[in-house]
Structure formats: C-alpha cells, structure tokens
C-alpha cells in the first residue's frame, strides 16, 4: 500500500526505456524501491537483434570478450567499459538470463560466437537467445538459409553467398545453400517480420512451413531462418519447428521491426511492471526540477502542462546521438537533451568527421563523461549533480557499431547504476 | 500557443520519422488485420504523396485513431494526428456514410433518447432491430451500445444545492455521464466534495470528439467552440476543470489544438486548466491535500489504462490513488487497447477487428476473474463488459466506495 503524499514521489526516476534504463529500473523496483520510468517513446532495443554483444572487435576480431577487456580498457581509458569490472559484467549477464522467460539466453562473456546476419556477415556476439545459437559458424558447418517469399527484406541467396565468402576469406569452411519458401498467407504478398512472427504461433501455419523445409533440406547440419519464430510463444514455436524438421533451426535477425528486440523489450517491461515499477510513456523530460540548487526531480511534458516528478535519484538512460539522448545541431553544438548536462565531444569548429565512411569519426564517441559512480561530470571533473547517474549509450567514449559493444555497455552500466543506488539507499 | 502546437506542426513532425517501425510494432490494429498496413505506412510514408491528391490509399480508414503510434514514437512524430487529418480529407473526398454522421453525434442521441429512455432501450436491445440497424445503417448488431439513463446528470446538478467548500472546481462531465452514466457524475461530485471542493457544473454540450474521430472536422470545431464558450469564463478566473471522460478531457487539452487546429484564446486557457479527474486527485495527493480516510474495499480489481488516457502523457494516476485503499487488490494490466476506439468498434466492417484487438485484454481480465474491471474511458468500459462479462467501472466509483459515500 502506498502511503499518502508519496504517490507522486519516486525513489528513482529512470529516463529512457531501452536496455540500460529497463535493466536499472527493473533491478531497483525488484529491490523494493519506487521506480518511475519516463520515456519519450519506446527505445531502440526494439529495433536491434537483442543479442548481448560485449566486445566483437578491438579492432581485430575478439574471441574472448571478458579476457580482452582489461587490455581494451588500457588502450581506451575513456571507454565506458573502464567503469565495469569483469565480475560485474558476468553478474549483469546472469541477471539478464534470469529475467528473460520467452526463451533461454545462452553463451557467456568469455566466448564470442559468430552468428550470421541477414546479409551474411558472421557477427561476433557473446550472449544470445537460444533460438540463434546453432547458427554459430566458428567451426566448419553446412547450412541451409531459408527465406520466405512474403518477407521482402530477407534474401537467403544474399545471406548464403556472403556468409560463404566471408567465412572462406577468414579460413573457415562454411557452406550455405539458399532456399525460398512460401508462407501460407493466401493473397497477402508483403508481410513484416512481426506479422510473420504472430502467424508462426499458429501450429497449422508453422507445420506448412516445416513441410516445405523438410522437402528442401538435404544433408545440411542446421537451418537458418529469419527471426520470426513467434512473439510471445518463442521457445515452444522454435522447439516444435526443430522437431518437425529434424534439424537444428536458428533465427537470423532481420532489419526493423526486430522480432527478437520486441521480445526482449516486452519481457523487460513486463518484469518492471510486475515488480511494481511504473512507465510514463510519450512524455519528454524537459529539464531538472531544482530546489535550493539541488536536483529534486525532473520536469515532464504531459498534455497541456509540464509537471515535476520528484525523486531521490535520476538514472539518465536516454541513449546516444542516434537515439536523441544527445542532440547535435547543424553547427555541431551538442546538448544532452533531458537535463542539459555538459557534453563531451568535438565542439563547434573542431573536426567531427573523417573522410572515410568507416573511419573512427570524432563525433562517434560524443556523450557524457562520468565519474566512477556513473555521475556525469563537468569540465572540472566534478559531478554536476550528486544524485544523477548515467547508463548506456549516453556515456561518452564508445563506438558500439564498430566495437560490437552496444548492448554489453548498456546492460553492464544499467546494472551498475542500480548497484550504486542500492548501495547508497542502504 | 495555438500556432506552436497546431496541425502544421503536427505535419512538420513527419520529417523526424526515421522509418524505425516502432509504431508499426505497437499498432494494435495492424497486429490483428491485414486490412490495415500500419501507422508508418499510411502515415509518414503515404503523407509524402498527399501533396495534390490527398488520398492515396483507402486502408487508412482502418486506423482506429487510438493514438498509440504517437505515444510510442521515440522521435516525437505525431503519427496519429497526421493520420487523423488524412482520414478526414479522404472522407471529404469519397463521401461519408450516414452511419458515421449518426455515431458522431452522441449528444444529439442522448437528447433524443433520454425522454423516451425505456422505449429507446427496449428497441435498441431488440435483436431484430439491431440486425436491421446493422444491415441498413451499418452499426454492428453485437456492438456494445450504452443504455439511456432516462434522466440527465445536468438536471440532477441544477436541482442540487451547491455544497459549501473551501475551494471550487468546475466539472466537465461530457455526454456519456449526462445521458448514460449520471451515477458516475454524482459519485464524482461526492468525491470532490469529500475533498473539500464545491463543484460547479456549468451548462455544457458535446466536445466534438466523436465528430473529429469520424473526420467531420467542421462541425467538430463548432462543437468545441460552443463548449469552450461555457468553460472559458471559469478557466480565466483560475478554476480548474476536471473531466471524468478521459477522452473528452484530452480533446480539450490536446486534440482540439493539435488536430482541429482551433486558433482560439478561449480554448488555450481552457486547455491549460483542464485536468483528468485522477490527475487532479493525484496532484492533491502530491500536495498532501487528498482526503485519505479510505475505508477497506475487500475486492480484487483489474486496471486498464485506455489509449486516450495514455494520450495525456501523465502515467497512470489511478494506480497511485487506488493503491492507497486498504484491502483492495489492484492488478495492473498491460494491454494497449480494448479495440473500441470510441465509435470504431461499433461499425459493421470493424466490429470483428475491434474484438480481436481487445481479445488479449479480455483474456487477461477473465484470467484474473476480478470483482470489477476498472477503466477511465466510457466506451472502453462498455467494450470491456461486452467482451468479458465483468462489470467495468471508472476509478472514481472505487474511490467513492472507499470513502464510504452515498
């Protein structure tokens, strides 16, 4: 039961509903704190493959992310991973595994698998949904890559050919044969991955696809399919399909909408709600609520008015440049969009971009500099507010799309933010 | 302020669309029918082709207008508002069934049905009549229509001596409370009075929301202006205006500005002063001013926050209020929509879609087997009762009970 006059006061306001925000919020709510997540919209977690990529490239391919981290951090002392110990990384992964129930998450931070993408790139990732794991192409393997004609953004021929070529170039013997199936959807010609995922929960639909797969497979060891094997009923759909085909089946993430991302985000939101945490959606945070110079909460834009949501701590998990957590205008003036915290990155006049598309552009590491307790700091190195912690992609110093480190950083720092607050809350 | 928030700004927001598909993945209608390709497709994508010929694709008509796309968009694109305009333009071009004109005038129906309520209710619950209505008018025979109360809340309020309160608040009750659920209005007055307010009930008419959601913008604007003329004098004097119809409250707060684009100072001041009843009470609570002498209500209830309530972007204040009631178990449900979306689910060609949209919610409610299903919006309550057989009530009814009010 809520006591009077506390109903609108939270212990913690978490800004952002991506992996970092949901991890921090759910942990804190489960520990008994009153948590309010304020989010402008649903986060990019729903657009991404939902694998926990810890460290894929440094820039060479990484086989053991946990083992590689000390050297990587030594070479990049400003990287968010400098805030994270190997133990904490393991703990955060374990926490995630215990909080996902639609299927198991398998793997460990000490080993990268190599899983095919939709364009056939063997992508390093450490902790993944079990529905993807048998696509590991680290050792010799022969595969079928099966597409569905109605899913126009997944081309098995492209994936198979690239996968073979990329594997051969790296000295791995991988064969991949494309097949194209027909989804039994009547006159519909263009379905999104999400729509197909819902259909796969219908046993008759699934069986009709399975029959085509059985007919198409020769002596290949495993079958790759686009990641559309169910939305809520993932493990049963995947198991039934494997059983029916008599071969391991693995999911390959598609371009957005990402079904695996949808599943993970929904599962975490559900956990948050069951732990008593609240989600205030569609509301942008417009600034800090300051009382006597201290941050006492955040200002929230609702319909027709702004209001204050008071709290003891704020976890800022709004994402980086790509998610709008950091706003950059045309003259490269950057601002942190929710609380107006100082941003570390190339300022006006500084070189933000290099000539090559895949170069390490200076603007890529833009974000907030934080202290050991995840508190954003100003130019002096002192925390701006004693009770604001940053987590996830808003922290400066990483190049997640080149390092393949995004979800690892978000999970670990989200987990750490909760740790730090729980320690202080006693 | 109107210029800053009006339809031009809504349309301009489509430049922020990065085609990320988060709205598509959250759309409750696209999830259940291939007839609606999703909010991104009919919205920011199709909008690029609406420069000369506004209507590029009739599938837009299957948008229920629930607004979830706008709610979940991480880029701040006003998808639902853009689509509301495009739908209205399409209906202007292609003509509108008489049915939509009828459904859009709930206030008129209330006025006509109230004096002859027993007869009207009898006729409207007659199976044969409903079948004929479906066939000739296009209102589905199974769709949940409310019953006329036979007396109006306005009449009760006019005859009632105003209670002396420390402060005064204006009650915007809306058509459904006036004609169909006057009991909710009486409970709202009692709850506000219990909190030390005397409640003013100025004359008021329909806010125009059903007209707007059916694309009849011109009449909707005149309805809003008429309503706002009643409320603006109070708003200018600093009175807060509380609404129990969460969708009609949102009309005043946001939609009349953002969708209808009414450049009206009266509307602007009314908008700023309008509160959803639970928002109002939760703010009292935050100030330590809420009466918290709640008696035990030994019940289990589910709570569904309807789409239009979520459109207030204020979270779920009902949970903060109900959470204070001893012995009351509140189960928060997490489903996007019940399907009805105002008048959408009443229409012959959309009834099945609406029921499919709501099926997840209905299943969750039936699984919890609650004593009551709490929900802030009237049409959603009627749909929930229709879909589950569980009586659905406004949160105020639970507060009323907890305060031990008569």
Coordinates of C-alpha atoms in Angstrom, one line a residue, chain A residues 2-267:
Chain A
X2 CA 1.3 3.4 -0.9
X3 CA 1.3 6.0 1.9
X4 CA -0.4 9.3 1.3
X5 CA 1.5 12.1 -0.3
X6 CA 4.1 9.7 -1.6
X7 CA 2.1 8.6 -4.5
X8 CA 3.7 11.1 -6.9
X9 CA 7.2 10.8 -5.4
X10 CA 9.5 8.1 -6.7
X11 CA 12.8 6.9 -5.2
X12 CA 14.3 6.8 -8.6
X13 CA 13.2 8.3 -11.9
X14 CA 14.8 6.5 -14.9
X15 CA 14.7 8.4 -18.1
X16 CA 14.6 6.1 -21.1
X17 CA 13.1 2.7 -21.8
X18 CA 16.0 0.9 -23.6
X19 CA 18.2 -1.9 -22.3
X20 CA 20.1 0.3 -19.9
X21 CA 17.0 2.0 -18.5
X22 CA 14.9 -1.1 -18.2
X23 CA 17.7 -3.0 -16.6
X24 CA 18.3 -0.4 -13.9
X25 CA 14.6 0.2 -13.4
X26 CA 13.7 -3.4 -13.0
X27 CA 16.6 -4.2 -10.6
X28 CA 15.7 -1.2 -8.5
X29 CA 12.0 -2.0 -8.4
X30 CA 12.7 -5.6 -7.6
X31 CA 14.8 -4.4 -4.6
X32 CA 11.7 -2.6 -3.4
X33 CA 12.4 1.0 -4.5
X34 CA 9.7 3.1 -6.0
X35 CA 10.7 3.5 -9.7
X36 CA 9.2 5.6 -12.4
X37 CA 10.5 5.2 -15.9
X38 CA 9.8 8.3 -18.1
X39 CA 10.3 7.8 -21.8
X40 CA 9.6 9.9 -24.8
X41 CA 8.9 6.8 -26.8
X42 CA 9.8 3.1 -26.9
X43 CA 13.6 2.6 -27.2
X44 CA 15.8 1.3 -29.9
X45 CA 16.0 -2.0 -28.1
X46 CA 13.1 -3.0 -30.3
X47 CA 15.0 -2.3 -33.5
X48 CA 18.1 -4.3 -32.7
X49 CA 18.9 -8.0 -32.7
X50 CA 18.7 -8.3 -28.9
X51 CA 21.9 -10.2 -28.7
X52 CA 24.3 -9.1 -25.9
X53 CA 27.4 -8.1 -27.9
X54 CA 30.1 -7.4 -25.3
X55 CA 33.1 -6.8 -27.5
X56 CA 33.4 -8.0 -31.0
X57 CA 36.3 -6.1 -32.5
X58 CA 39.2 -4.2 -30.9
X59 CA 39.6 -3.7 -33.9
X60 CA 40.7 -7.3 -34.6
X61 CA 38.1 -10.0 -34.1
X62 CA 37.7 -10.8 -30.3
X63 CA 37.3 -14.4 -29.3
X64 CA 37.1 -13.9 -25.5
X65 CA 35.5 -10.5 -24.7
X66 CA 35.9 -10.9 -20.9
X67 CA 39.6 -11.7 -21.3
X68 CA 40.1 -8.9 -23.8
X69 CA 38.5 -6.2 -21.7
X70 CA 41.5 -5.3 -19.5
X71 CA 43.7 -4.7 -22.5
X72 CA 41.0 -2.9 -24.4
X73 CA 40.3 -0.6 -21.4
X74 CA 44.0 0.1 -21.0
X75 CA 44.1 1.2 -24.6
X76 CA 40.9 3.2 -24.3
X77 CA 40.9 4.6 -20.7
X78 CA 37.9 6.9 -21.5
X79 CA 35.8 3.9 -22.6
X80 CA 32.6 3.1 -20.6
X81 CA 34.0 -0.4 -20.0
X82 CA 36.6 1.3 -17.8
X83 CA 33.8 1.6 -15.3
X84 CA 32.9 -2.0 -15.3
X85 CA 34.7 -5.0 -13.7
X86 CA 34.7 -8.5 -15.3
X87 CA 32.7 -9.7 -12.3
X88 CA 30.1 -7.0 -12.7
X89 CA 29.8 -7.9 -16.4
X90 CA 29.2 -11.5 -15.5
X91 CA 26.7 -10.6 -12.9
X92 CA 24.7 -8.4 -15.3
X93 CA 24.6 -11.2 -17.9
X94 CA 23.5 -13.6 -15.3
X95 CA 20.8 -11.2 -14.2
X96 CA 19.5 -10.8 -17.7
X97 CA 19.4 -14.6 -18.2
X98 CA 17.3 -14.9 -15.1
X99 CA 14.9 -12.2 -16.3
X100 CA 14.1 -13.4 -19.8
X101 CA 11.4 -16.0 -19.9
X102 CA 10.3 -16.3 -23.6
X103 CA 13.4 -18.5 -24.3
X104 CA 16.8 -19.1 -22.7
X105 CA 19.7 -16.7 -23.3
X106 CA 22.8 -18.8 -23.8
X107 CA 26.6 -18.2 -24.0
X108 CA 28.9 -16.4 -21.7
X109 CA 31.1 -13.2 -21.7
X110 CA 34.2 -15.4 -22.1
X111 CA 33.4 -16.6 -25.7
X112 CA 32.2 -14.9 -28.8
X113 CA 30.0 -16.9 -31.2
X114 CA 29.9 -15.9 -34.8
X115 CA 26.3 -15.6 -36.0
X116 CA 25.2 -14.8 -39.5
X117 CA 23.4 -11.5 -40.1
X118 CA 20.7 -11.1 -42.7
X119 CA 23.4 -10.1 -45.2
X120 CA 25.6 -13.0 -44.3
X121 CA 28.2 -11.3 -42.2
X122 CA 29.5 -13.6 -39.4
X123 CA 28.9 -11.3 -36.4
X124 CA 30.6 -11.8 -33.1
X125 CA 28.3 -12.0 -30.1
X126 CA 28.6 -13.5 -26.7
X127 CA 25.2 -14.0 -25.1
X128 CA 22.3 -14.7 -27.4
X129 CA 18.7 -16.1 -27.5
X130 CA 19.0 -19.9 -27.7
X131 CA 17.0 -19.7 -30.9
X132 CA 20.0 -18.2 -32.6
X133 CA 22.9 -20.2 -31.2
X134 CA 23.0 -23.1 -33.6
X135 CA 23.9 -20.6 -36.3
X136 CA 27.4 -20.4 -34.9
X137 CA 29.9 -20.6 -37.8
X138 CA 33.1 -20.6 -35.9
X139 CA 33.7 -24.2 -37.0
X140 CA 33.0 -26.0 -40.3
X141 CA 29.4 -26.3 -40.9
X142 CA 26.9 -26.8 -43.7
X143 CA 23.8 -24.7 -43.6
X144 CA 20.5 -24.0 -45.3
X145 CA 19.5 -20.4 -45.3
X146 CA 15.7 -20.3 -45.8
X147 CA 13.7 -17.2 -46.6
X148 CA 10.0 -16.6 -47.1
X149 CA 8.9 -15.0 -50.3
X150 CA 6.5 -12.7 -48.5
X151 CA 9.2 -11.2 -46.3
X152 CA 10.7 -8.9 -48.8
X153 CA 13.6 -7.7 -46.7
X154 CA 15.3 -11.1 -46.1
X155 CA 17.1 -12.5 -49.1
X156 CA 18.5 -16.0 -48.4
X157 CA 20.7 -16.0 -51.6
X158 CA 22.4 -12.8 -50.5
X159 CA 22.9 -14.1 -47.0
X160 CA 24.2 -17.5 -48.1
X161 CA 26.6 -16.2 -50.7
X162 CA 28.1 -13.6 -48.4
X163 CA 28.3 -16.0 -45.5
X164 CA 30.3 -18.5 -47.6
X165 CA 32.6 -15.8 -49.0
X166 CA 33.2 -14.1 -45.6
X167 CA 33.9 -17.4 -43.9
X168 CA 36.2 -18.6 -46.7
X169 CA 38.2 -15.3 -46.5
X170 CA 38.7 -15.9 -42.8
X171 CA 39.8 -19.5 -43.4
X172 CA 36.6 -21.2 -42.2
X173 CA 34.8 -23.8 -44.2
X174 CA 31.2 -22.9 -44.2
X175 CA 28.7 -23.9 -46.9
X176 CA 25.3 -22.2 -47.1
X177 CA 22.6 -23.0 -49.6
X178 CA 19.7 -20.7 -50.0
X179 CA 16.1 -21.8 -50.3
X180 CA 13.0 -19.7 -50.7
X181 CA 9.7 -20.9 -49.2
X182 CA 6.2 -19.6 -49.5
X183 CA 4.4 -18.5 -46.3
X184 CA 0.8 -19.9 -46.3
X185 CA -0.8 -16.5 -46.1
X186 CA -3.3 -16.5 -49.0
X187 CA -3.3 -13.4 -51.1
X188 CA -1.0 -11.3 -48.9
X189 CA 2.2 -10.5 -50.6
X190 CA 4.1 -8.4 -48.2
X191 CA 4.4 -9.1 -44.5
X192 CA 6.6 -7.6 -41.9
X193 CA 8.7 -9.8 -39.7
X194 CA 6.4 -9.0 -36.8
X195 CA 3.3 -10.1 -38.7
X196 CA 5.0 -13.4 -39.7
X197 CA 6.1 -13.9 -36.1
X198 CA 2.4 -13.8 -35.0
X199 CA 1.5 -16.3 -37.7
X200 CA 4.2 -18.7 -36.6
X201 CA 2.3 -19.2 -33.3
X202 CA -0.4 -20.9 -35.3
X203 CA 0.6 -24.6 -35.4
X204 CA -1.0 -25.1 -38.9
X205 CA 1.0 -22.2 -40.3
X206 CA 4.2 -23.5 -38.7
X207 CA 3.6 -27.0 -40.0
X208 CA 3.0 -25.8 -43.5
X209 CA 6.4 -24.1 -43.4
X210 CA 8.0 -27.0 -41.8
X211 CA 6.8 -29.3 -44.5
X212 CA 8.5 -27.1 -47.1
X213 CA 11.7 -27.1 -45.1
X214 CA 11.7 -30.9 -44.8
X215 CA 11.4 -31.2 -48.5
X216 CA 14.2 -28.6 -49.1
X217 CA 16.9 -29.9 -46.7
X218 CA 19.4 -32.4 -47.9
X219 CA 22.3 -33.3 -45.6
X220 CA 22.9 -29.9 -44.1
X221 CA 23.5 -29.7 -40.4
X222 CA 21.3 -26.7 -39.5
X223 CA 18.8 -24.4 -41.0
X224 CA 18.8 -20.6 -40.7
X225 CA 15.5 -18.7 -40.9
X226 CA 14.6 -15.1 -40.4
X227 CA 13.9 -14.3 -36.8
X228 CA 10.2 -14.6 -36.9
X229 CA 9.6 -17.7 -34.9
X230 CA 6.9 -16.4 -32.6
X231 CA 6.4 -13.3 -30.5
X232 CA 5.3 -14.5 -27.0
X233 CA 5.5 -18.2 -27.6
X234 CA 9.1 -18.3 -28.7
X235 CA 10.6 -21.4 -27.1
X236 CA 7.6 -23.7 -28.0
X237 CA 7.4 -22.5 -31.6
X238 CA 11.2 -22.9 -32.1
X239 CA 11.2 -26.4 -30.5
X240 CA 8.2 -27.6 -32.5
X241 CA 9.8 -26.4 -35.7
X242 CA 13.1 -28.1 -35.0
X243 CA 11.3 -31.3 -34.1
X244 CA 9.2 -31.2 -37.2
X245 CA 12.2 -30.6 -39.5
X246 CA 14.5 -32.9 -37.6
X247 CA 17.4 -30.5 -37.7
X248 CA 18.7 -27.6 -35.5
X249 CA 17.0 -24.3 -36.6
X250 CA 18.4 -20.9 -35.9
X251 CA 17.0 -17.4 -36.2
X252 CA 18.8 -14.7 -38.1
X253 CA 17.9 -11.2 -37.0
X254 CA 16.1 -9.1 -39.6
X255 CA 16.1 -5.4 -40.3
X256 CA 13.5 -3.5 -38.2
X257 CA 11.0 -4.3 -36.9
X258 CA 13.2 -6.7 -35.0
X259 CA 11.2 -9.6 -33.5
X260 CA 14.0 -10.6 -31.1
X261 CA 14.2 -6.9 -29.9
X262 CA 10.4 -6.7 -29.5
X263 CA 10.5 -9.9 -27.4
X264 CA 13.3 -8.7 -25.1
X265 CA 11.9 -5.2 -24.6
X266 CA 8.4 -6.7 -23.9
X267 CA 9.8 -9.2 -21.4

